[in-house]
XYZ file of N, CA and C in Angstrom:
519
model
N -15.091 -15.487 17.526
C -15.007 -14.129 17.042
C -14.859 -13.205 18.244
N -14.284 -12.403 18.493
C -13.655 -11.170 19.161
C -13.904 -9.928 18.335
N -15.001 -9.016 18.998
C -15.582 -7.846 18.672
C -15.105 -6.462 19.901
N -14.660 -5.725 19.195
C -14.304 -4.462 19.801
C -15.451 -3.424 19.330
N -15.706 -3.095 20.929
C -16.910 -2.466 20.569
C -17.126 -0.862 21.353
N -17.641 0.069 20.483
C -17.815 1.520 21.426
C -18.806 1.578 21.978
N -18.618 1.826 23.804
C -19.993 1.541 24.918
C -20.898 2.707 24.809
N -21.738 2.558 25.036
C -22.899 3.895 24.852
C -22.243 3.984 26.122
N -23.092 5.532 26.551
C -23.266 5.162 27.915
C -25.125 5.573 28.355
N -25.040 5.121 29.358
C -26.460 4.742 30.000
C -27.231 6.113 29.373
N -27.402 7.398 29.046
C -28.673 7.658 28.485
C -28.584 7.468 27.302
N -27.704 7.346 26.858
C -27.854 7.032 25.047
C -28.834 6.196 24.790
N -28.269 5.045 25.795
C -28.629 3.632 25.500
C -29.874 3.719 25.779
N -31.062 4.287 26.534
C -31.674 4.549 27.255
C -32.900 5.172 26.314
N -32.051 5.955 25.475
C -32.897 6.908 24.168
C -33.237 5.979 23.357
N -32.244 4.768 23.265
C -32.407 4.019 21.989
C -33.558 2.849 22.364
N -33.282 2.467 23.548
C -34.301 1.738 24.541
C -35.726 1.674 24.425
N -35.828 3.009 24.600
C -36.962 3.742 24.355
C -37.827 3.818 23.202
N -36.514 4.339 21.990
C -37.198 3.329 20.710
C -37.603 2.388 20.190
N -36.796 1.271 20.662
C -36.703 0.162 20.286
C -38.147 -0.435 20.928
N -38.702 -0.094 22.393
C -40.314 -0.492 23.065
C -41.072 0.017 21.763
N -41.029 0.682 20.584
C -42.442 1.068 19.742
C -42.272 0.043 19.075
N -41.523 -1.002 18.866
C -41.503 -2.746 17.902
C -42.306 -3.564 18.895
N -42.495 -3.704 20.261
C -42.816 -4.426 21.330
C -44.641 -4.390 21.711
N -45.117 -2.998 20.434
C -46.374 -3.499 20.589
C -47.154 -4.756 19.627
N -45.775 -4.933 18.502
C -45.994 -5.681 17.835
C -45.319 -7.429 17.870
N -44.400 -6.749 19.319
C -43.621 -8.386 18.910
C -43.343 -8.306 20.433
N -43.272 -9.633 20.984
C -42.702 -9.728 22.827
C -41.466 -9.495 22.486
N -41.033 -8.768 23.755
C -39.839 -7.759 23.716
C -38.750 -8.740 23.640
N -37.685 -8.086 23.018
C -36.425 -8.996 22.717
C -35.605 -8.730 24.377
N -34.291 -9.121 24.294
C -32.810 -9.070 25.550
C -33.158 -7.838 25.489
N -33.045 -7.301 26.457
C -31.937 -5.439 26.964
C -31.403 -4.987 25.665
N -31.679 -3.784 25.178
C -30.613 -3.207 24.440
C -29.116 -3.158 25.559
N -27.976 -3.889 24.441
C -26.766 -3.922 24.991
C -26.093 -2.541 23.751
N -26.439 -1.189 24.324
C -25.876 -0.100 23.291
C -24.215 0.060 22.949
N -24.377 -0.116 21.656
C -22.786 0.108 21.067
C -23.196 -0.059 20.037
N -21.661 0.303 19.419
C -21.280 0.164 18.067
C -20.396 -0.507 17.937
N -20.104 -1.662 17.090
C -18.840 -2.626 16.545
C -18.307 -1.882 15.795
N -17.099 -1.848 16.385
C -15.703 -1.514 15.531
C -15.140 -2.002 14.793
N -14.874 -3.258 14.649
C -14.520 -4.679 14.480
C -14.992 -5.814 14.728
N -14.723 -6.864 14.403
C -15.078 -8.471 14.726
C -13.844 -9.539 14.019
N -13.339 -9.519 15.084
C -11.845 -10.224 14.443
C -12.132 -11.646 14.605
N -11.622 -12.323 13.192
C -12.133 -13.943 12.957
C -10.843 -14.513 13.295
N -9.193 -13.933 13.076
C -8.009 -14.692 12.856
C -7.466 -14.935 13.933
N -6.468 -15.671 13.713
C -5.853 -16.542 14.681
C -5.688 -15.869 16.416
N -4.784 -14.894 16.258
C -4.116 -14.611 17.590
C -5.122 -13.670 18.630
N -5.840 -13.829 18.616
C -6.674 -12.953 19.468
C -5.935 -12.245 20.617
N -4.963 -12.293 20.915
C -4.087 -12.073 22.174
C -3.654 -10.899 21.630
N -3.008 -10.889 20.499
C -2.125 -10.172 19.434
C -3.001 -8.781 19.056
N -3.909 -9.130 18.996
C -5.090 -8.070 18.523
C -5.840 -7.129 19.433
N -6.083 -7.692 20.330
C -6.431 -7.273 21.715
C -5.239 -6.005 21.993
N -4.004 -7.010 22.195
C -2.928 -5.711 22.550
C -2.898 -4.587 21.485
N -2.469 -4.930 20.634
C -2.990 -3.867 19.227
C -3.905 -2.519 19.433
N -5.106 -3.475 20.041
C -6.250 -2.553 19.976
C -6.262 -1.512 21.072
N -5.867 -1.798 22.184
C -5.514 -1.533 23.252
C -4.301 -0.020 23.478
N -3.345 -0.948 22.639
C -2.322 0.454 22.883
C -2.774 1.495 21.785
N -3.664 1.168 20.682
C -4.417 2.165 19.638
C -5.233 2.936 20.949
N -5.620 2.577 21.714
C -6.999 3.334 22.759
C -6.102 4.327 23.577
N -4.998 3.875 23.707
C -4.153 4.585 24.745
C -3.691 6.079 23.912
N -3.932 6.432 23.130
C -3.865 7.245 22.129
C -5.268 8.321 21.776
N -6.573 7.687 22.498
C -7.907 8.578 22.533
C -8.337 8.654 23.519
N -8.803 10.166 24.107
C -9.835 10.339 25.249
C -10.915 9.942 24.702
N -11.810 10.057 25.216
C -13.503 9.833 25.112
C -13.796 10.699 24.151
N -14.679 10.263 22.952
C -15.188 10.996 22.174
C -16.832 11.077 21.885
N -17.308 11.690 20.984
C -18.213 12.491 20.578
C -18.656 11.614 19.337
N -19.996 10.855 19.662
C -20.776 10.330 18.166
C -22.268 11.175 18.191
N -22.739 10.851 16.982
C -23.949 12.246 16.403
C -24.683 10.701 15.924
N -25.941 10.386 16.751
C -26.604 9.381 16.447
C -27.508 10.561 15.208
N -27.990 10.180 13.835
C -28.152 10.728 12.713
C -29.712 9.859 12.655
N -30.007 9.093 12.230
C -31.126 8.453 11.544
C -31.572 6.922 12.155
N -33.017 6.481 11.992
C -33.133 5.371 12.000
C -33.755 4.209 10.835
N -33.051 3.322 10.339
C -33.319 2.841 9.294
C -33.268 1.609 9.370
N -33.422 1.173 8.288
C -33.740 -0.714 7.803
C -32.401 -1.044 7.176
N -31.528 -2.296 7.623
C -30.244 -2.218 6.609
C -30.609 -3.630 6.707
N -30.080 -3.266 5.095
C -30.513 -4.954 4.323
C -29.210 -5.761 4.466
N -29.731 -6.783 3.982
C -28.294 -7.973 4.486
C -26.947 -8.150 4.861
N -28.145 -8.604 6.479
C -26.783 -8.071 7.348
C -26.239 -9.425 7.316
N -25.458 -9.961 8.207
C -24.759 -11.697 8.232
C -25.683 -12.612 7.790
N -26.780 -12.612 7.844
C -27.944 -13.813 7.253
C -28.655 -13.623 6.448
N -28.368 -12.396 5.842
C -29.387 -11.706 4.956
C -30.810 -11.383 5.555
N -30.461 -11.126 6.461
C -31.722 -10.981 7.126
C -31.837 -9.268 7.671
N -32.841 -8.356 7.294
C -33.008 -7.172 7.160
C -32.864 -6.373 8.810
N -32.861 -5.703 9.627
C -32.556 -5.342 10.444
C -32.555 -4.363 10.701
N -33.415 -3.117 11.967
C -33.767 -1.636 12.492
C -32.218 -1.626 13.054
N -31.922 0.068 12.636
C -30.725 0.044 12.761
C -31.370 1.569 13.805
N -30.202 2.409 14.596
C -29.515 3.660 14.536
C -28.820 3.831 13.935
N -28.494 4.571 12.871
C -27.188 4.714 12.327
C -26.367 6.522 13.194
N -25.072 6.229 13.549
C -24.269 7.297 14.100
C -23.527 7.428 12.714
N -23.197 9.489 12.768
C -22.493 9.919 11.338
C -21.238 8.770 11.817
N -20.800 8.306 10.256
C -19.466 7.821 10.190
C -18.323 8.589 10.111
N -17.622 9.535 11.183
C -17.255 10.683 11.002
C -16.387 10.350 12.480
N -14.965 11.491 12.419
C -14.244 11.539 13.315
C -13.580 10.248 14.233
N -13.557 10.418 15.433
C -12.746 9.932 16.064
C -13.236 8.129 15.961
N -15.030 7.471 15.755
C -15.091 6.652 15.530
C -14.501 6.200 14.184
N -14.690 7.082 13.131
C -13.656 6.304 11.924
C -12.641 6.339 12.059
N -11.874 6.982 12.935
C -10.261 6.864 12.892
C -9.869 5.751 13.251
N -10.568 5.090 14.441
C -10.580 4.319 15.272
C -10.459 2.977 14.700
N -11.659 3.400 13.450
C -12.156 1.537 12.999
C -11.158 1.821 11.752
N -10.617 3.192 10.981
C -9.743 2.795 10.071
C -8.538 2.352 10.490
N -7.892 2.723 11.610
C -6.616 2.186 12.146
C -6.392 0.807 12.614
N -7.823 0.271 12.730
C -7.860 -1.244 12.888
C -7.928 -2.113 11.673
N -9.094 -1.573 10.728
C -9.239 -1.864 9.106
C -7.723 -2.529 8.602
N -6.698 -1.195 8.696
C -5.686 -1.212 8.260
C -4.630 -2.097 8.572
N -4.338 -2.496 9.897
C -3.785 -3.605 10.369
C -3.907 -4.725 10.371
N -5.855 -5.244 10.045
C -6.058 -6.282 10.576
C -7.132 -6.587 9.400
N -7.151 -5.893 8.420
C -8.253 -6.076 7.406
C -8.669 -7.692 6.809
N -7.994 -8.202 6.681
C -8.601 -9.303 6.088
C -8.240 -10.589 7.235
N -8.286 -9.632 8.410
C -8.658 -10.916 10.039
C -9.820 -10.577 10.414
N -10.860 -9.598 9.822
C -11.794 -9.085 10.073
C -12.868 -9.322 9.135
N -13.849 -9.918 9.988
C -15.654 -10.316 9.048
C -15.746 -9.541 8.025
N -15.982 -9.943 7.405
C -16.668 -9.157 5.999
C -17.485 -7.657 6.562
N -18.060 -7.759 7.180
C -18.934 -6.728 7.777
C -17.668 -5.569 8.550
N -16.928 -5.917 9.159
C -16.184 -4.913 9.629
C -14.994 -4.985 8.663
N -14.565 -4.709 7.410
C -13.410 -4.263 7.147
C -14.123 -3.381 6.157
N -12.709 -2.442 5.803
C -12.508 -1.256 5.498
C -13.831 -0.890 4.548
N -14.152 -1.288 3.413
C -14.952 -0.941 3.176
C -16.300 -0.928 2.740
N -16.794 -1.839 4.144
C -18.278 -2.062 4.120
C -18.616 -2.058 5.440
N -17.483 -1.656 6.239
C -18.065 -1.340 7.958
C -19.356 0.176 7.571
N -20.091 -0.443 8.710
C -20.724 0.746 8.569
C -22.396 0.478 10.019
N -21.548 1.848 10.555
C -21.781 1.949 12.417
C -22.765 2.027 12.686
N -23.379 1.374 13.444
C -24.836 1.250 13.815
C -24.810 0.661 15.088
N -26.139 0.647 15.654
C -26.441 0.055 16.644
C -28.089 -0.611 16.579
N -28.023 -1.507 16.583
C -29.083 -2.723 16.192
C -30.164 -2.295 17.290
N -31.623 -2.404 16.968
C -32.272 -2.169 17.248
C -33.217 -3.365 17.508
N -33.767 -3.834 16.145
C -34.358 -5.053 15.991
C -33.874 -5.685 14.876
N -34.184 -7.316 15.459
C -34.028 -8.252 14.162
C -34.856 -9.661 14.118
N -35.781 -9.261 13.253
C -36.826 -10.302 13.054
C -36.867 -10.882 11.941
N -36.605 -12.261 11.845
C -36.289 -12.464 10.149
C -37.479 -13.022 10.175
N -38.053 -12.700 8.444
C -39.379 -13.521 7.745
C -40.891 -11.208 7.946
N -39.824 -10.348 8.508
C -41.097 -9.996 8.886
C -40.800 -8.446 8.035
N -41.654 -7.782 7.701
C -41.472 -6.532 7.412
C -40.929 -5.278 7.852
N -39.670 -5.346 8.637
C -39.701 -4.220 9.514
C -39.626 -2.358 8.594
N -40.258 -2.602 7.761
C -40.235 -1.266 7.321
C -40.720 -0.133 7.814
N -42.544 -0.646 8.558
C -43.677 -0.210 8.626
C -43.008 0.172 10.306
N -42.343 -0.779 11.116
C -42.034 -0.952 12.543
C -40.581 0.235 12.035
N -40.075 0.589 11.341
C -39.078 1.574 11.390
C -39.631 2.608 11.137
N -40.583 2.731 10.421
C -41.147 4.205 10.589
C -42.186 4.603 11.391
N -42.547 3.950 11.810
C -43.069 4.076 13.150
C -41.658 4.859 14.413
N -40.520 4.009 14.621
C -39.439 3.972 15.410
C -38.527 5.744 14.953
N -38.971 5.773 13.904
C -38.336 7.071 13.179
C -38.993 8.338 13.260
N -40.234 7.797 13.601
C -41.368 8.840 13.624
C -40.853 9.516 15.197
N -40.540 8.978 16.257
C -40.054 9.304 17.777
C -38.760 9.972 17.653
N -37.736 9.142 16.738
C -36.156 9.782 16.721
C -36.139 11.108 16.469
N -34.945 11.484 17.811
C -34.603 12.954 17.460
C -33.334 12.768 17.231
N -32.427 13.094 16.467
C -30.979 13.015 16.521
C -30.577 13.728 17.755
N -29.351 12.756 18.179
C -28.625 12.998 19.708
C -27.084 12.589 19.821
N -26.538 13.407 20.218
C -25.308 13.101 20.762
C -24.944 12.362 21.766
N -23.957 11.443 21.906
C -23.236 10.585 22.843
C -21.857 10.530 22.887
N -21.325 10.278 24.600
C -20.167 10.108 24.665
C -19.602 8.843 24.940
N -18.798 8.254 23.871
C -18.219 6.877 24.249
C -17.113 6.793 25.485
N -17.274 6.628 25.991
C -16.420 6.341 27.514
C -15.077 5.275 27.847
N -15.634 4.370 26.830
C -15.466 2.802 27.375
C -15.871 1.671 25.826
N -14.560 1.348 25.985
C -14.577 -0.002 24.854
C -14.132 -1.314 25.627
N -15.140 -1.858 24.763
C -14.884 -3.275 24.938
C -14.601 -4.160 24.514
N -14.415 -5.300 25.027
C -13.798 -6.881 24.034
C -14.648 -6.966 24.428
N -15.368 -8.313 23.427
C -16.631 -9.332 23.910
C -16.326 -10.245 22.721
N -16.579 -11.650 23.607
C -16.218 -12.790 22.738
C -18.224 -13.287 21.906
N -18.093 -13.571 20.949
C -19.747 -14.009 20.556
C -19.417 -15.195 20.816
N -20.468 -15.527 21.949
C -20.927 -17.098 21.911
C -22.713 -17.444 21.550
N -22.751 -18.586 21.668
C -24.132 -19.050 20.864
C -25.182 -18.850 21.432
N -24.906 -18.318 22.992
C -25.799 -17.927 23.645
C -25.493 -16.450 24.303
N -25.023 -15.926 23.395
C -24.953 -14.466 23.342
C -23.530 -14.052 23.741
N -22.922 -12.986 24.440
C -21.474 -12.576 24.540
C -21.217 -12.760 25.968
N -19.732 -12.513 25.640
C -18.921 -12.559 26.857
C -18.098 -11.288 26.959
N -18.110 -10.356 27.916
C -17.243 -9.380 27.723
C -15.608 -10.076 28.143
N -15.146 -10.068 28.016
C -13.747 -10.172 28.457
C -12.472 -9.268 28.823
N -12.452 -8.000 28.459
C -12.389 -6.783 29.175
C -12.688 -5.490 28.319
N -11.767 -4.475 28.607
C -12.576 -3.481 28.673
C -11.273 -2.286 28.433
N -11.225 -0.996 28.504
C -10.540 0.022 28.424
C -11.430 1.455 28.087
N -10.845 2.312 29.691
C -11.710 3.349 29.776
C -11.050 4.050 29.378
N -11.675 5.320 28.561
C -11.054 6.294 27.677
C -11.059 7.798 29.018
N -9.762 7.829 28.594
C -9.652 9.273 29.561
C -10.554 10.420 29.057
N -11.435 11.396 30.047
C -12.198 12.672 29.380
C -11.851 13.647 28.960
């Protein structure tokens, strides 16, 4: 799988970071928040094909503007397994982004990223078997809604022991 993804940049990620330590009095701390949002997750054949695609679509946006909005619990995600989210408004230049890919590549794309059941977040925690309701409102109780500028997208391949970036494309300011 090949995921195109929008990079936080370092204080975003940093805010969310921050949240994410109020789960850690209850559980040993997970990896680094790696902050973004998936755009996509392309399952089909040509990965080469898609990449370029995606690529000359980027060459077409400066750096934009996401409105991190809320923090919540989203229920079944790939394993059915419940999951602390950020959710950013689904609004502007990130939906243009993921509809212009939707549209090309919709059914080369996970269930989770096509057209209409993508829906942008940035993962916080994921503990399966455990309640994170009580650990999100706790995490919600700190959130202030905040703005971020995406800078920088990426490819990253999922492997079984986590990702591989494979490159990258910086958005002009």
């Amino acid at each position: 799988m090949l995921c195109v993804i929008a990079k936080l940049d370092e204080l975003a990620t940093g805010t969310l970071a921050a949240i994410q330590k109020i789960a850690f009095s209850d559980f040993a701390p997970s990896n680094p928040l790696h902050g973004h949002i998936t755009l996509a997750s392309y399952i089909g054949d040509n990965e080469t094909e898609f990449m370029q695609f995606c690529k000359h679509l980027f060459e077409g946006f400066s750096s934009f503007t996401v409105e991190y909005k809320k923090i919540e619990v989203l229920e079944g995600t790939s394993d059915s397994a419940p999951i602390i989210i950020a959710a950013p408004e689904r609004a502007g230049i990130l939906e243009e982004v993921h509809k212009r890919i939707a549209a090309a590549y919709g059914s080369s794309l996970n269930k989770w990223t096509q057209m209409d059941s993508w829906y942008p977040h940035t993962t916080l925690l994921y503990r399966p078997g455990v309640d994170l309701h009580p650990i999100c409102c706790k995490m919600a109780a700190s959130f202030v809604p905040f703005s971020t500028h995406i800078r920088k997208i990426e490819f990253s391949r999922v492997l079984e022991s986590g990702y591989d970036i494979i490159d990258q494309v910086e958005l002009p300011a």
